[in-house]
Coordinates of C-alpha atoms and ligand atoms in Angstrom, one line a residue:
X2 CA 109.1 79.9 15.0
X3 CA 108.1 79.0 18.4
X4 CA 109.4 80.8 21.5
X5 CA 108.7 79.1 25.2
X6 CA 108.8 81.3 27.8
X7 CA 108.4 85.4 28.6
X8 CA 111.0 86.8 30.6
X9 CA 113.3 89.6 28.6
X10 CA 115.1 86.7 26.7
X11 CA 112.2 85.5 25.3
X12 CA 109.6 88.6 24.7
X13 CA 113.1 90.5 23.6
X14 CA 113.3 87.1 20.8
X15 CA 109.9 87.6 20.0
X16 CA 110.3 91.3 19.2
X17 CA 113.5 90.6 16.7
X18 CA 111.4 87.5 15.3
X19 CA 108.3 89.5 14.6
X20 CA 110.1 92.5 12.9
X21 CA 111.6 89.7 10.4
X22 CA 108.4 88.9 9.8
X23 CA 108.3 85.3 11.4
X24 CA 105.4 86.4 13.3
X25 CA 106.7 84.2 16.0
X26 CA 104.4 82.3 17.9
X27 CA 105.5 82.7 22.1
X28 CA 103.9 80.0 24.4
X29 CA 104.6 82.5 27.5
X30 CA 103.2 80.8 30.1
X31 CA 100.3 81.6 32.5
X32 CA 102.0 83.4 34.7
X33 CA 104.0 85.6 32.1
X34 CA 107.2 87.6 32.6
X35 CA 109.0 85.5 34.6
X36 CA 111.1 86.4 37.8
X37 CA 111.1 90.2 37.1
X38 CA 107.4 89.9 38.1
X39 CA 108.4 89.4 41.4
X40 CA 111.1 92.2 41.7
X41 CA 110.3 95.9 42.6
X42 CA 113.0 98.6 41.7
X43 CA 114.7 97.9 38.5
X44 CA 117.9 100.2 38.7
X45 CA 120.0 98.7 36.4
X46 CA 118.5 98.4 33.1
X47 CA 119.6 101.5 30.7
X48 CA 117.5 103.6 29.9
X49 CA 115.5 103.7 32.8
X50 CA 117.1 106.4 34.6
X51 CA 115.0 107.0 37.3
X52 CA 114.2 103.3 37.4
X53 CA 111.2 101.2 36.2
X54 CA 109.4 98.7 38.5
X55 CA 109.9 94.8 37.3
X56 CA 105.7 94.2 36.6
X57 CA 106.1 97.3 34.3
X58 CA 109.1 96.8 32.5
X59 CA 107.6 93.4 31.3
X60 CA 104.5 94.7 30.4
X61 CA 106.8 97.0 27.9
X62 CA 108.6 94.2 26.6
X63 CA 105.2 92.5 26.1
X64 CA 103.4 95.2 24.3
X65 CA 106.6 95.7 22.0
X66 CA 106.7 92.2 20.9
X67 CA 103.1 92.1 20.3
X68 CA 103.1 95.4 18.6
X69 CA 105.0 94.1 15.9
X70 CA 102.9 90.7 15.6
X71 CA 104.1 88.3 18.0
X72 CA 101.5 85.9 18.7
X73 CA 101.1 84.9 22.4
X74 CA 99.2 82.3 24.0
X75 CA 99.0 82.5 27.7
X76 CA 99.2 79.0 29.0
X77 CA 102.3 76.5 30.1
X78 CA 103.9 74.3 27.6
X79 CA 103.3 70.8 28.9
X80 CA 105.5 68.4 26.7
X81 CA 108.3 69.2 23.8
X82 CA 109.3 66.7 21.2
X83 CA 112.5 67.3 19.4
X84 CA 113.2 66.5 15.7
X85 CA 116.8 65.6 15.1
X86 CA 116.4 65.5 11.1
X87 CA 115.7 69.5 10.5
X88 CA 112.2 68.9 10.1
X89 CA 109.3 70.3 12.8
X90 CA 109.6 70.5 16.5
X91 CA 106.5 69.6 18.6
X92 CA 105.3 71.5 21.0
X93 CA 102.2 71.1 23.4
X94 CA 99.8 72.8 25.2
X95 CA 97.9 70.5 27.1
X96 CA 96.1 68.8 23.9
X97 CA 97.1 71.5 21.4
X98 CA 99.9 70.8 19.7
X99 CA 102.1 73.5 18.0
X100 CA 104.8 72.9 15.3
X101 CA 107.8 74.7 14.6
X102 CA 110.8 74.6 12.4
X103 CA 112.8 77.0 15.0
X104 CA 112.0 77.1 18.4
X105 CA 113.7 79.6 21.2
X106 CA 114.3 77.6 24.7
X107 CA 113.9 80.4 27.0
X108 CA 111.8 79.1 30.0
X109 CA 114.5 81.0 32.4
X110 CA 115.4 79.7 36.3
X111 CA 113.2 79.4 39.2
X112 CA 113.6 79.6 43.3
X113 CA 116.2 77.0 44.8
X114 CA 114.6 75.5 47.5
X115 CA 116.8 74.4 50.5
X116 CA 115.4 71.3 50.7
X117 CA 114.9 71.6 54.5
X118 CA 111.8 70.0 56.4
X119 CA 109.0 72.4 57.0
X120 CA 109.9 73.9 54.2
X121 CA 107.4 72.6 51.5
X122 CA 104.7 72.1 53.8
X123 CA 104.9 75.5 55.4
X124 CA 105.6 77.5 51.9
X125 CA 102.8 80.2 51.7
X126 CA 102.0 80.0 56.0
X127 CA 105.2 81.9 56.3
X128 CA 107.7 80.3 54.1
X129 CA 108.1 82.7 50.9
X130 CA 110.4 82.8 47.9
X131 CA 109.3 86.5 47.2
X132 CA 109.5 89.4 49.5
X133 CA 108.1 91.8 47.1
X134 CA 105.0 89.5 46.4
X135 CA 104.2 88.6 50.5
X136 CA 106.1 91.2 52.8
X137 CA 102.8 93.5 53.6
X138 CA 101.5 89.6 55.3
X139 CA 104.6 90.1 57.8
X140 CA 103.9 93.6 59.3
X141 CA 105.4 94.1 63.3
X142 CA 106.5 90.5 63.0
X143 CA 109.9 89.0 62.9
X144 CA 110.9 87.3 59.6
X145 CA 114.4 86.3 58.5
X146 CA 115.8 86.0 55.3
X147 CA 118.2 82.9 54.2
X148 CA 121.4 84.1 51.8
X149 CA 124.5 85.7 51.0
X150 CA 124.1 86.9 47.6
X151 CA 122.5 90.4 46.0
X152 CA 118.8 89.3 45.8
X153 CA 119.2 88.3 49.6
X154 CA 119.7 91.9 50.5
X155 CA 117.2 93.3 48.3
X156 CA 114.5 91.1 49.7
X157 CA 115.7 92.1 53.5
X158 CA 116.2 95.5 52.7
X159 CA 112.2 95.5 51.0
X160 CA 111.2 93.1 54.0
X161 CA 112.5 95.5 56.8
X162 CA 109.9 98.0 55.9
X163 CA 107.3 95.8 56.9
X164 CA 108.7 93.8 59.6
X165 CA 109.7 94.4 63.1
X166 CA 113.2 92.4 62.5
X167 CA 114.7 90.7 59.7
X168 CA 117.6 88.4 60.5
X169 CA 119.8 87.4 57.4
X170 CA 120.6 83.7 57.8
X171 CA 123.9 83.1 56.0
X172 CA 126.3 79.9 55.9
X173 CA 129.6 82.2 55.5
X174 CA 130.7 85.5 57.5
X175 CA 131.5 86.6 53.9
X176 CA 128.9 87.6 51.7
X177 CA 128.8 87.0 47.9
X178 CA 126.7 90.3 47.6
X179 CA 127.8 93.5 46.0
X180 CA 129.5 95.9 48.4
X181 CA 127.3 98.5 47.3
X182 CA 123.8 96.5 48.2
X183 CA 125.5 95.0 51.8
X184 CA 126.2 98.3 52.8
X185 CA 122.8 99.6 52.0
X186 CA 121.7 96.2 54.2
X187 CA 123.7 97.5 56.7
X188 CA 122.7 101.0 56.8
X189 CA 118.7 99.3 57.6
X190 CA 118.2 99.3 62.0
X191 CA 116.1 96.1 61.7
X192 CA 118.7 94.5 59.5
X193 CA 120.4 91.8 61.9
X194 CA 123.2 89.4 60.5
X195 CA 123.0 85.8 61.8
X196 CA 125.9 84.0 60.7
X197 CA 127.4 81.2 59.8
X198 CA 124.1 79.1 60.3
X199 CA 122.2 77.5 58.1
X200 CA 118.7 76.5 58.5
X201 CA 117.9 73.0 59.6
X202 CA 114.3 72.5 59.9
X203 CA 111.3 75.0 59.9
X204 CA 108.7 74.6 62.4
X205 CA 104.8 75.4 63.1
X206 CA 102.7 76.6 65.3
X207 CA 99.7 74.6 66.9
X208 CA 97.7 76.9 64.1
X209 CA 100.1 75.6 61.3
X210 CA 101.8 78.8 60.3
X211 CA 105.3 79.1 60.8
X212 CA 107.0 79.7 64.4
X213 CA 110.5 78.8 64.7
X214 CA 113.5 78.1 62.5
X215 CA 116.2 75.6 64.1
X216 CA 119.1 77.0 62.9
X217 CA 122.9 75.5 62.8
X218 CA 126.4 77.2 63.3
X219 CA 128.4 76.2 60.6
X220 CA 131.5 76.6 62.4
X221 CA 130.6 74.2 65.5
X222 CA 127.6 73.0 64.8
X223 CA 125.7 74.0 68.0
X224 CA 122.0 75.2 67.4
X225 CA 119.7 77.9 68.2
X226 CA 115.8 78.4 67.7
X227 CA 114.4 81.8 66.0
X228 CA 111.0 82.7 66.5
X229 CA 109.8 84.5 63.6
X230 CA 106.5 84.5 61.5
X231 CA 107.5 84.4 58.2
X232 CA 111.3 83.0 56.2
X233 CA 112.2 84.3 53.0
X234 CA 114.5 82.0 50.7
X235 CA 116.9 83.5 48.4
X236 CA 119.5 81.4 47.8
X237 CA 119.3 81.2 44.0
X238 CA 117.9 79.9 40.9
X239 CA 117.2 76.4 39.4
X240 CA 116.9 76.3 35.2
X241 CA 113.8 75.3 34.7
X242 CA 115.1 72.9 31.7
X243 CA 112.5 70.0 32.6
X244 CA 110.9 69.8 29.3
X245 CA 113.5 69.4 27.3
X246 CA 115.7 67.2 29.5
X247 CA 117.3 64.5 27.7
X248 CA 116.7 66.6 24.6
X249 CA 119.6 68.7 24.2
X250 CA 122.2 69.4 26.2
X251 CA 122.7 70.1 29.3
X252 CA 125.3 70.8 31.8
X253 CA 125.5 69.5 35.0
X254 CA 123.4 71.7 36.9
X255 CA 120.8 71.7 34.4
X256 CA 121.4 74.5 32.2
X257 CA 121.1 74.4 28.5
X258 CA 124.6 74.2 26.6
X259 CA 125.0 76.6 23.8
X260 CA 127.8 76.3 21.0
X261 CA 130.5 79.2 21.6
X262 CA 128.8 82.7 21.4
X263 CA 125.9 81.4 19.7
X264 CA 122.8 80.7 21.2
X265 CA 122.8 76.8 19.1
X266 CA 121.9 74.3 21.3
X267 CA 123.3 70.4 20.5
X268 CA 119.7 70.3 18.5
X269 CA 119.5 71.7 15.2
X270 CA 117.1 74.5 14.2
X271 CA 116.7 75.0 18.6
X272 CA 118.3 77.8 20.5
X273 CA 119.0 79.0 24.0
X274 CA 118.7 82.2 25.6
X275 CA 118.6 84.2 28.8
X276 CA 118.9 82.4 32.6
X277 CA 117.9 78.7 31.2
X278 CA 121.4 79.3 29.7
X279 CA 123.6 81.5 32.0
X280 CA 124.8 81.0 35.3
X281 CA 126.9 83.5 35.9
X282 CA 125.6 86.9 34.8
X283 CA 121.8 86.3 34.9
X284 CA 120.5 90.1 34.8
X285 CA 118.0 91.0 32.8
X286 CA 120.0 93.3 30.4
X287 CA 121.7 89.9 29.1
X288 CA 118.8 88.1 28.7
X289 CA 117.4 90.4 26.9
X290 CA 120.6 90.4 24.8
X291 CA 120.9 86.8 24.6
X292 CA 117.1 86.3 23.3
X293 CA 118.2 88.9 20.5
X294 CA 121.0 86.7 19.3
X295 CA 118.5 83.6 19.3
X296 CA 115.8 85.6 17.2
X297 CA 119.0 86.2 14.9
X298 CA 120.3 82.5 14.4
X299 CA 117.0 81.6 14.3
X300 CA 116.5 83.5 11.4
X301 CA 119.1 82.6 9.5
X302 CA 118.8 78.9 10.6
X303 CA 115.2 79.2 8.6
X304 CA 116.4 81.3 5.7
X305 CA 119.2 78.6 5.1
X306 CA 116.8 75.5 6.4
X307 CA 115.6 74.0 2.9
X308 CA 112.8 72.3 2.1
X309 CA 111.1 70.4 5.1
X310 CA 112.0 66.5 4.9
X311 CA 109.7 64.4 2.8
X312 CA 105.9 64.2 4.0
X313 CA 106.4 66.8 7.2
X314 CA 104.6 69.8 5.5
X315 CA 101.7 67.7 5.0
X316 CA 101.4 65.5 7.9
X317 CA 101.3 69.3 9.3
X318 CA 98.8 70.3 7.5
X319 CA 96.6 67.3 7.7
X320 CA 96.7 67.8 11.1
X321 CA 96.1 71.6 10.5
X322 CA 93.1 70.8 8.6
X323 CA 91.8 67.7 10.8
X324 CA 92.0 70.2 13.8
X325 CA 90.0 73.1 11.8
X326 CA 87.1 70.5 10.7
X327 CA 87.0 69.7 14.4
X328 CA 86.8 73.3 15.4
X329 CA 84.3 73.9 12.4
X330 CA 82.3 70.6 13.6
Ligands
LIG408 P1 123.7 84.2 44.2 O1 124.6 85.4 44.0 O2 124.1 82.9 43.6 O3 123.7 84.0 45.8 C1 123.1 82.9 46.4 C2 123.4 82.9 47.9 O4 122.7 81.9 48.5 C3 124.9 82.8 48.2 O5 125.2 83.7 49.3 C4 125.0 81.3 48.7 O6 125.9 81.1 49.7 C5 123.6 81.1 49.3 N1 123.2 79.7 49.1 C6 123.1 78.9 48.0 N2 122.7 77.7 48.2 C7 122.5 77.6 49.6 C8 122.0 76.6 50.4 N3 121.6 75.4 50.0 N4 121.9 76.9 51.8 C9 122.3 78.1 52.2 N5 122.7 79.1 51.5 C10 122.8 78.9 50.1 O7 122.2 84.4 43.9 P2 121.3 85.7 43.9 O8 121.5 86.5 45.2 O9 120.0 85.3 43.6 O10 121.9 86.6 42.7 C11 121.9 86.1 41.4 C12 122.5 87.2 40.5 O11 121.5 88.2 40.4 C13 123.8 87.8 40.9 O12 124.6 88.0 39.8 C14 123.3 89.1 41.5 O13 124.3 90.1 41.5 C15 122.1 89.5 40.7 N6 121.2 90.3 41.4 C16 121.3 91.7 41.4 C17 120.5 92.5 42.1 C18 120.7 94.0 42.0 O14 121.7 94.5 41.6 N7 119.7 94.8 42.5 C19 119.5 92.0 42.9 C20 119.3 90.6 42.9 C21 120.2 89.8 42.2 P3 127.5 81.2 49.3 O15 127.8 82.6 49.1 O16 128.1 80.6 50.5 O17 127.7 80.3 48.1

């Protein structure tokens, strides 16, 4: 069984996997952990009372995995083959390849960009994705943040202890966030709201760092300039389904499609978990559920599974062989 991917969904699969005994193999990337690496204060996973911070939590779900034999290899998948016939999936690491008859998709979302100009050129001289990682850059200058939803507060709220102002750019007067994180926004004196405007273009300085943001009312579409040293984007997540587009299914935004409650993709002997799959609640409590429920079809997908198809064990360990000669060599 191969698991790609090592957020909770897929360390939380690796853990079920490993106490079955599948000693699951996780390809989890070379920047492990995924997006809670980037968060501070985790509040709202039980049985954390007091709280955990995000590095640490998935250092725990890490350990635990491995405790009970998980194998992990700390480098990004680069290509995944699909079997149709319920024989073994490919998957590769650069030149190594890795062959699985189950394999957990769990490779979770990523930053939406807003696609604006400046923005790509002038990510990392002031344009960030990650208050937690880069606000201590931004002390006594003025930043803003772009966003409406719960992870644009948090990063304003962590931001404003380091800036002079943050300014939340949002595209609605309404905010999609919870009441309880707005008004704790609110409550922050260098909290200021800017809204409706979006962000038109981002532009540098004569040194090339960031300077300005050109900003548009939504409402009327007149524009004003911000000076500020440093823009924070948190405006969502993007699956990061790449690898196995065209593969299985997906829907139209790019997230994997699972069958009902299960965590079956259209694939056979492949399964879906945690924010590659879910839009709509992506916390880290349900991925962590989620990559449970695809440790558990897994397993019973390979204790009903059969024999392999004619000629795949061997071809696999051929290859197996051929690789260890060259390693012996
Ligand atoms: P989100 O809830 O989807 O909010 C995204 C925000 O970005 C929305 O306000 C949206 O505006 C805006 N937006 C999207 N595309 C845009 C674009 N192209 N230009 C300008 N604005 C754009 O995403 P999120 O804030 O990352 O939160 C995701 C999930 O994680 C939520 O369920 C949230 O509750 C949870 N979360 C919880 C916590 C916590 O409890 N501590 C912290 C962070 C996240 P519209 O509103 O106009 O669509």
């Amino acid at each position: 069984m191969i698991i790609i991917g090592s957020g909770p969904a897929g360390y939380t699969a690796a853990l079920y996997a490993a106490r079955a005994n599948l000693e699951p193999l996780v390809i989890e990337g070379f920047a492990w952990g995924g997006l809670l690496q980037e968060t501070t204060d985790v509040e709202n996973y039980p049985g954390f009372p007091e709280g955990i911070m995000g590095p640490e939590m998935m250092q725990q779900f890490r350990d635990q995995a491995a405790r009970f034999g998980a194998r992990l290899v700390t480098d990004d998948v680069t290509k995944v083959e699909l079997t149709a016939g319920g024989g073994l999936h490919k998957v590769w690491v650069g030149d190594e390849l890795y062959r699985g008859r189950a394999v957990v998709l769990a490779m979770g979302a990523q930053h939406r960009k807003l696609g604006v100009p400046g923005e790509e050129a002038l990510a990392g001289r002031g344009v960030s994705y990650c208050a937690t990682c880069d606000a201590a850059f931004f002390k006594g200058v003025p930043t803003i943040v772009v966003g409406g939803g719960d992870s644009a507060m948090e990063e304003a709220m962590f931001l404003s202890k380091f800036a002079s102002t943050v300014s939340v750019v949002h595209r609605r007067d309404e905010f999609r966030a919870s009441k309880i994180m707005l008004e704790r926004a609110r409550a922050v004196d260098n909290i200021e709201w800017v809204t409706p405007y979006v962000v038109e273009e981002f532009l540098p300085s004569q040194a090339g760092s960031l300077s300005h943001a050109r900003l548009r009312d939504t409402t009327d579409g007149s524009e004003r300039s911000l000076e500020i040293a440093g823009a924070f984007i948190a405006i969502g997540h993007e699956p990061q389904s790449q690898l196995i587009r065209g593969q299985v299914e997906l829907d139209d935004a790019g997230y994997v499609m699972t069958h009902g409650r299960s965590t079956l993709t259209s694939m056979p002997g492949v399964f879906a978990a945690g924010d590659l799959v879910d839009h709509t609640y992506r916390q880290a409590v349900t991925a962590a559920g989620s990559g449970c429920q695809a440790a558990l079809d897994a397993e019973w997908y390979l204790r009903d599974a059969g024999p392999l198809p004619e000629g795949e064990l061997e071809e696999a360990v051929a290859a197996r062989s051929g690789q260890a000669e060259t390693l012996g060599a």
